[in-house]
mmCIF file of C-alpha atoms in Angstrom:
data_model
loop_
_atom_site.group_PDB
_atom_site.id
_atom_site.type_symbol
_atom_site.label_atom_id
_atom_site.label_comp_id
_atom_site.label_asym_id
_atom_site.label_seq_id
_atom_site.Cartn_x
_atom_site.Cartn_y
_atom_site.Cartn_z
ATOM 1 C CA ARG J 117 7.974 -6.231 16.480
ATOM 2 C CA LYS J 118 6.644 -5.402 13.019
ATOM 3 C CA GLU J 119 4.062 -2.625 12.890
ATOM 4 C CA VAL J 120 1.453 -4.730 11.079
ATOM 5 C CA GLU J 121 1.714 -8.478 11.130
ATOM 6 C CA GLN J 122 -0.177 -11.013 9.032
ATOM 7 C CA ASP J 123 0.103 -14.729 8.405
ATOM 8 C CA PRO J 124 1.651 -14.816 4.898
ATOM 9 C CA GLY J 125 -0.155 -18.023 3.931
ATOM 10 C CA PRO J 126 -0.705 -19.226 1.355
ATOM 11 C CA PHE J 127 -4.217 -20.289 2.183
ATOM 12 C CA ASN J 128 -5.424 -22.867 -0.327
ATOM 13 C CA VAL J 129 -9.183 -23.419 0.025
ATOM 14 C CA PRO J 130 -11.855 -25.073 -2.100
ATOM 15 C CA GLU J 131 -14.619 -23.058 -3.710
ATOM 16 C CA GLY J 132 -17.450 -22.415 -1.281
ATOM 17 C CA ALA J 133 -15.239 -22.572 1.810
ATOM 18 C CA THR J 134 -15.097 -19.966 4.533
ATOM 19 C CA VAL J 135 -11.674 -18.508 5.233
ATOM 20 C CA ALA J 136 -10.490 -16.086 7.903
ATOM 21 C CA PHE J 137 -7.437 -13.813 7.945
ATOM 22 C CA ASN J 138 -6.021 -12.193 11.007
ATOM 23 C CA CYS J 139 -3.794 -9.180 11.554
ATOM 24 C CA THR J 140 -2.224 -7.503 14.543
ATOM 25 C CA TYR J 141 -0.829 -3.990 14.790
ATOM 26 C CA SER J 142 1.587 -2.389 17.227
ATOM 27 C CA ASN J 143 0.652 1.332 17.160
ATOM 28 C CA SER J 144 -2.087 1.772 19.763
ATOM 29 C CA ALA J 145 -2.700 5.330 18.420
ATOM 30 C CA SER J 146 -3.893 3.963 15.082
ATOM 31 C CA GLN J 147 -7.250 5.365 14.070
ATOM 32 C CA SER J 148 -8.312 3.854 10.770
ATOM 33 C CA PHE J 149 -8.148 0.318 9.544
ATOM 34 C CA PHE J 150 -8.603 -1.270 6.118
ATOM 35 C CA TRP J 151 -8.307 -4.397 4.094
ATOM 36 C CA TYR J 152 -6.843 -3.986 0.636
ATOM 37 C CA ARG J 153 -6.748 -6.598 -2.093
ATOM 38 C CA GLN J 154 -3.844 -7.017 -4.512
ATOM 39 C CA ASP J 155 -4.073 -9.207 -7.586
ATOM 40 C CA CYS J 156 -0.910 -10.648 -9.092
ATOM 41 C CA ARG J 157 1.196 -7.934 -10.752
ATOM 42 C CA LYS J 158 -1.434 -5.288 -10.021
ATOM 43 C CA GLU J 159 -1.741 -2.419 -7.620
ATOM 44 C CA PRO J 160 -3.437 -2.703 -4.216
ATOM 45 C CA LYS J 161 -7.097 -1.684 -4.137
ATOM 46 C CA LEU J 162 -9.349 -0.992 -1.194
ATOM 47 C CA LEU J 163 -11.564 -3.962 -0.314
ATOM 48 C CA MET J 164 -13.248 -2.483 2.751
ATOM 49 C CA SER J 165 -12.738 -0.243 5.712
ATOM 50 C CA VAL J 166 -12.908 -1.764 9.180
ATOM 51 C CA TYR J 167 -15.040 -0.194 11.862
ATOM 52 C CA SER J 168 -15.072 -0.804 15.610
ATOM 53 C CA SER J 169 -18.581 -2.219 15.478
ATOM 54 C CA GLY J 170 -17.657 -4.653 12.749
ATOM 55 C CA ASN J 171 -18.952 -4.359 9.220
ATOM 56 C CA GLU J 172 -20.112 -6.571 6.426
ATOM 57 C CA ASP J 173 -20.087 -6.211 2.651
ATOM 58 C CA GLY J 174 -21.732 -9.152 0.957
ATOM 59 C CA ARG J 175 -19.601 -12.241 1.615
ATOM 60 C CA PHE J 176 -16.955 -10.214 3.428
ATOM 61 C CA THR J 177 -16.991 -9.401 7.135
ATOM 62 C CA ALA J 178 -14.370 -7.303 8.877
ATOM 63 C CA GLN J 179 -13.895 -6.972 12.620
ATOM 64 C CA LEU J 180 -11.697 -4.789 14.821
ATOM 65 C CA ASN J 181 -10.649 -5.327 18.407
ATOM 66 C CA ARG J 182 -8.891 -2.170 19.596
ATOM 67 C CA ALA J 183 -8.065 -3.574 23.014
ATOM 68 C CA SER J 184 -6.198 -6.506 21.480
ATOM 69 C CA GLN J 185 -5.007 -4.471 18.482
ATOM 70 C CA TYR J 186 -6.390 -7.157 16.234
ATOM 71 C CA ILE J 187 -8.191 -7.041 12.878
ATOM 72 C CA SER J 188 -9.867 -9.860 11.022
ATOM 73 C CA LEU J 189 -11.412 -10.551 7.645
ATOM 74 C CA LEU J 190 -13.850 -13.372 6.986
ATOM 75 C CA ILE J 191 -14.737 -14.508 3.477
ATOM 76 C CA ARG J 192 -17.743 -16.766 3.113
ATOM 77 C CA ASP J 193 -18.626 -18.920 0.129
ATOM 78 C CA SER J 194 -15.221 -18.386 -1.520
ATOM 79 C CA LYS J 195 -15.123 -17.814 -5.261
ATOM 80 C CA LEU J 196 -12.293 -18.466 -7.686
ATOM 81 C CA SER J 197 -12.186 -14.685 -8.239
ATOM 82 C CA ASP J 198 -11.325 -14.169 -4.554
ATOM 83 C CA SER J 199 -7.837 -15.521 -5.228
ATOM 84 C CA ALA J 200 -5.481 -12.636 -4.434
ATOM 85 C CA THR J 201 -3.270 -11.263 -1.690
ATOM 86 C CA TYR J 202 -5.108 -9.518 1.146
ATOM 87 C CA LEU J 203 -3.299 -6.650 2.829
ATOM 88 C CA CYS J 204 -4.069 -5.422 6.305
ATOM 89 C CA VAL J 205 -3.619 -1.635 6.541
ATOM 90 C CA VAL J 206 -3.445 0.632 9.546
ATOM 91 C CA ALA J 207 -3.510 4.449 9.532
ATOM 92 C CA ALA J 208 -2.500 6.925 12.216
ATOM 93 C CA TYR J 209 -3.130 10.633 11.898
ATOM 94 C CA SER J 210 -1.496 12.977 14.396
ATOM 95 C CA GLY J 211 -2.169 16.413 12.954
ATOM 96 C CA ALA J 212 0.126 18.838 11.115
ATOM 97 C CA GLY J 213 -0.181 16.703 7.979
ATOM 98 C CA SER J 214 1.129 13.581 9.645
ATOM 99 C CA TYR J 215 -0.636 10.513 8.254
ATOM 100 C CA GLN J 216 1.071 7.140 8.560
ATOM 101 C CA LEU J 217 -0.447 4.472 6.323
ATOM 102 C CA THR J 218 1.224 1.145 7.111
ATOM 103 C CA PHE J 219 0.681 -2.106 5.226
ATOM 104 C CA GLY J 220 1.116 -5.678 6.348
ATOM 105 C CA LYS J 221 2.992 -7.999 4.034
ATOM 106 C CA GLY J 222 -0.228 -9.623 2.973
ATOM 107 C CA THR J 223 -1.872 -13.041 3.103
ATOM 108 C CA LYS J 224 -2.103 -14.957 -0.151
ATOM 109 C CA LEU J 225 -5.360 -16.767 -0.874
ATOM 110 C CA SER J 226 -5.837 -19.353 -3.594
ATOM 111 C CA VAL J 227 -9.362 -20.652 -4.134
ATOM 112 C CA ILE J 228 -9.268 -24.022 -5.838
ATOM 113 C CA PRO J 229 -12.031 -25.408 -8.114
ATOM 114 C CA ASP B 162 -10.893 10.794 -13.295
ATOM 115 C CA ALA B 163 -7.948 8.844 -14.734
ATOM 116 C CA GLY B 164 -6.699 7.791 -11.347
ATOM 117 C CA VAL B 165 -3.084 7.946 -10.191
ATOM 118 C CA ILE B 166 -0.801 7.847 -13.185
ATOM 119 C CA GLN B 167 2.751 6.532 -12.999
ATOM 120 C CA SER B 168 5.432 6.410 -15.618
ATOM 121 C CA PRO B 169 7.220 4.514 -16.885
ATOM 122 C CA ARG B 170 5.426 1.202 -16.295
ATOM 123 C CA HIS B 171 8.651 -0.719 -16.721
ATOM 124 C CA GLU B 172 12.263 0.400 -16.470
ATOM 125 C CA VAL B 173 15.376 -1.658 -17.059
ATOM 126 C CA THR B 174 18.622 0.113 -16.370
ATOM 127 C CA GLU B 175 22.264 -0.620 -15.727
ATOM 128 C CA MET B 176 23.807 -0.326 -12.322
ATOM 129 C CA GLY B 177 25.115 3.184 -11.728
ATOM 130 C CA GLN B 178 22.580 4.901 -13.940
ATOM 131 C CA GLU B 179 20.111 7.507 -12.733
ATOM 132 C CA VAL B 180 16.481 6.478 -12.645
ATOM 133 C CA THR B 181 13.542 8.873 -12.390
ATOM 134 C CA LEU B 182 10.041 7.648 -11.610
ATOM 135 C CA ARG B 183 7.069 9.925 -12.135
ATOM 136 C CA CYS B 184 3.657 10.210 -10.574
ATOM 137 C CA LYS B 185 0.540 12.294 -11.197
ATOM 138 C CA PRO B 186 -1.885 12.064 -8.267
ATOM 139 C CA ILE B 187 -5.644 12.316 -8.524
ATOM 140 C CA SER B 188 -6.751 15.923 -8.859
ATOM 141 C CA GLY B 189 -7.750 17.428 -5.513
ATOM 142 C CA HIS B 190 -5.830 14.898 -3.446
ATOM 143 C CA ASP B 191 -3.498 16.492 -0.909
ATOM 144 C CA TYR B 192 -1.532 13.425 0.170
ATOM 145 C CA LEU B 193 0.958 11.617 -2.030
ATOM 146 C CA PHE B 194 2.832 8.469 -1.006
ATOM 147 C CA TRP B 195 5.739 6.593 -2.527
ATOM 148 C CA TYR B 196 5.962 2.872 -1.697
ATOM 149 C CA ARG B 197 8.362 0.153 -2.737
ATOM 150 C CA GLN B 198 7.233 -3.505 -2.922
ATOM 151 C CA THR B 199 9.437 -6.581 -2.905
ATOM 152 C CA MET B 200 8.658 -10.185 -2.148
ATOM 153 C CA MET B 201 10.879 -10.154 0.913
ATOM 154 C CA ARG B 202 9.800 -6.884 2.524
ATOM 155 C CA GLY B 203 6.303 -6.292 1.172
ATOM 156 C CA LEU B 204 5.071 -2.720 0.737
ATOM 157 C CA GLU B 205 7.425 -0.231 2.375
ATOM 158 C CA LEU B 206 6.606 3.443 2.718
ATOM 159 C CA LEU B 207 9.491 5.512 1.380
ATOM 160 C CA ILE B 208 8.201 9.080 1.746
ATOM 161 C CA TYR B 209 4.935 10.983 1.748
ATOM 162 C CA PHE B 210 3.872 14.531 1.036
ATOM 163 C CA ASN B 211 0.998 16.667 2.283
ATOM 164 C CA ASN B 212 0.177 19.728 0.212
ATOM 165 C CA ASN B 213 3.459 19.242 -1.698
ATOM 166 C CA VAL B 214 5.516 19.312 1.505
ATOM 167 C CA PRO B 215 7.489 16.190 2.511
ATOM 168 C CA ILE B 216 6.190 15.076 5.911
ATOM 169 C CA ASP B 217 8.128 11.893 6.573
ATOM 170 C CA ASP B 218 11.069 10.589 4.551
ATOM 171 C CA SER B 219 12.349 8.190 7.194
ATOM 172 C CA GLY B 220 11.632 5.268 4.873
ATOM 173 C CA MET B 221 13.996 6.468 2.152
ATOM 174 C CA PRO B 222 16.735 3.828 2.188
ATOM 175 C CA GLU B 223 19.726 6.075 1.728
ATOM 176 C CA ASP B 224 21.022 9.251 0.121
ATOM 177 C CA ARG B 225 20.839 7.720 -3.311
ATOM 178 C CA PHE B 226 17.070 8.174 -3.133
ATOM 179 C CA SER B 227 15.378 11.559 -3.410
ATOM 180 C CA ALA B 228 11.800 12.670 -4.004
ATOM 181 C CA LYS B 229 10.257 15.953 -4.983
ATOM 182 C CA MET B 230 6.793 17.367 -5.420
ATOM 183 C CA PRO B 231 7.110 20.684 -7.207
ATOM 184 C CA ASN B 232 3.339 21.143 -7.509
ATOM 185 C CA ALA B 233 0.075 19.458 -6.607
ATOM 186 C CA SER B 234 -0.074 17.417 -9.787
ATOM 187 C CA PHE B 235 3.398 15.967 -10.089
ATOM 188 C CA SER B 236 6.002 14.095 -8.087
ATOM 189 C CA THR B 237 9.250 12.345 -8.878
ATOM 190 C CA LEU B 238 11.300 9.675 -7.160
ATOM 191 C CA LYS B 239 14.932 9.633 -8.227
ATOM 192 C CA ILE B 240 17.597 6.992 -7.621
ATOM 193 C CA GLN B 241 21.155 8.006 -8.364
ATOM 194 C CA PRO B 242 23.204 5.894 -8.722
ATOM 195 C CA SER B 243 20.978 2.840 -9.040
ATOM 196 C CA GLU B 244 21.994 -0.574 -7.708
ATOM 197 C CA PRO B 245 20.663 -4.091 -8.374
ATOM 198 C CA ARG B 246 19.111 -4.219 -4.873
ATOM 199 C CA ASP B 247 16.860 -1.319 -5.864
ATOM 200 C CA SER B 248 14.978 -3.652 -8.188
ATOM 201 C CA ALA B 249 11.352 -3.636 -7.065
ATOM 202 C CA VAL B 250 7.911 -2.344 -7.948
ATOM 203 C CA TYR B 251 7.526 1.304 -6.958
ATOM 204 C CA PHE B 252 3.985 2.497 -6.258
ATOM 205 C CA CYS B 253 2.666 5.998 -5.964
ATOM 206 C CA ALA B 254 -0.619 6.550 -4.104
ATOM 207 C CA SER B 255 -2.742 9.580 -3.303
ATOM 208 C CA ARG B 256 -5.507 10.402 -0.880
ATOM 209 C CA GLY B 257 -7.983 13.252 -0.522
ATOM 210 C CA PRO B 258 -8.366 15.693 2.360
ATOM 211 C CA TRP B 259 -9.032 14.054 5.706
ATOM 212 C CA ASP B 260 -11.623 16.619 6.737
ATOM 213 C CA ARG B 261 -13.837 15.653 3.811
ATOM 214 C CA GLY B 262 -14.046 12.086 4.978
ATOM 215 C CA ASN B 263 -11.452 10.751 2.585
ATOM 216 C CA THR B 264 -9.745 7.675 3.962
ATOM 217 C CA GLU B 265 -9.007 5.526 0.927
ATOM 218 C CA ALA B 266 -5.586 5.730 -0.691
ATOM 219 C CA PHE B 267 -5.645 5.117 -4.457
ATOM 220 C CA PHE B 268 -2.647 3.494 -6.062
ATOM 221 C CA GLY B 269 -1.094 3.900 -9.446
ATOM 222 C CA GLN B 270 -0.265 0.834 -11.482
ATOM 223 C CA GLY B 271 3.349 0.958 -10.357
ATOM 224 C CA THR B 272 6.734 1.094 -12.029
ATOM 225 C CA ARG B 273 8.585 -2.221 -12.244
ATOM 226 C CA LEU B 274 12.268 -1.345 -11.942
ATOM 227 C CA THR B 275 15.029 -3.775 -12.831
ATOM 228 C CA VAL B 276 18.626 -2.761 -12.261
ATOM 229 C CA VAL B 277 21.120 -5.066 -13.945
#
């Protein structure tokens, strides 16, 4: 089983649509969770951290279910500029400098006019 | 801050040649990561350092790959000899001290390596 799994997509949605991405992870000792965004031929950049209570940043909502080892990202009112690949990221820190930062392969989103 | 700086941005080399990729992390960051990205495998962690010490190199594909971090502001990833299957985008990322609430890893712009 892959450490972090995502539906690769692509998701092709019209402007204004709501789209949801899901992610599962295998390491139950993981402590921090993130969504990164990667534009074509660019480096990944942090979109938002994901907290156990769920968190929202404008049109973006992230949720975490530790029991199911499941993370989600919801994008409301999609914009053309949201077109990118969204990477699910899981971190585990076990002391003595050990910090595993593991990326999913990403879900590609295309928002269509 | 200039962010994580990688060089070169692009590298085209012939099979069998040595390739050296360079990275300057953000000042004050104590973690440095080397990743490789391909369409097939996504972002794979090759090796990471904490306070210039390699912590986990289990992702390094084989002995042809080596990485060093001689000081807090510089790291290299070397491939010798290079092979066509090493063609990929290589990213360096850094992160600040955990105990200061730093969780975000910042990426450099990557080095696009083509081995012909």
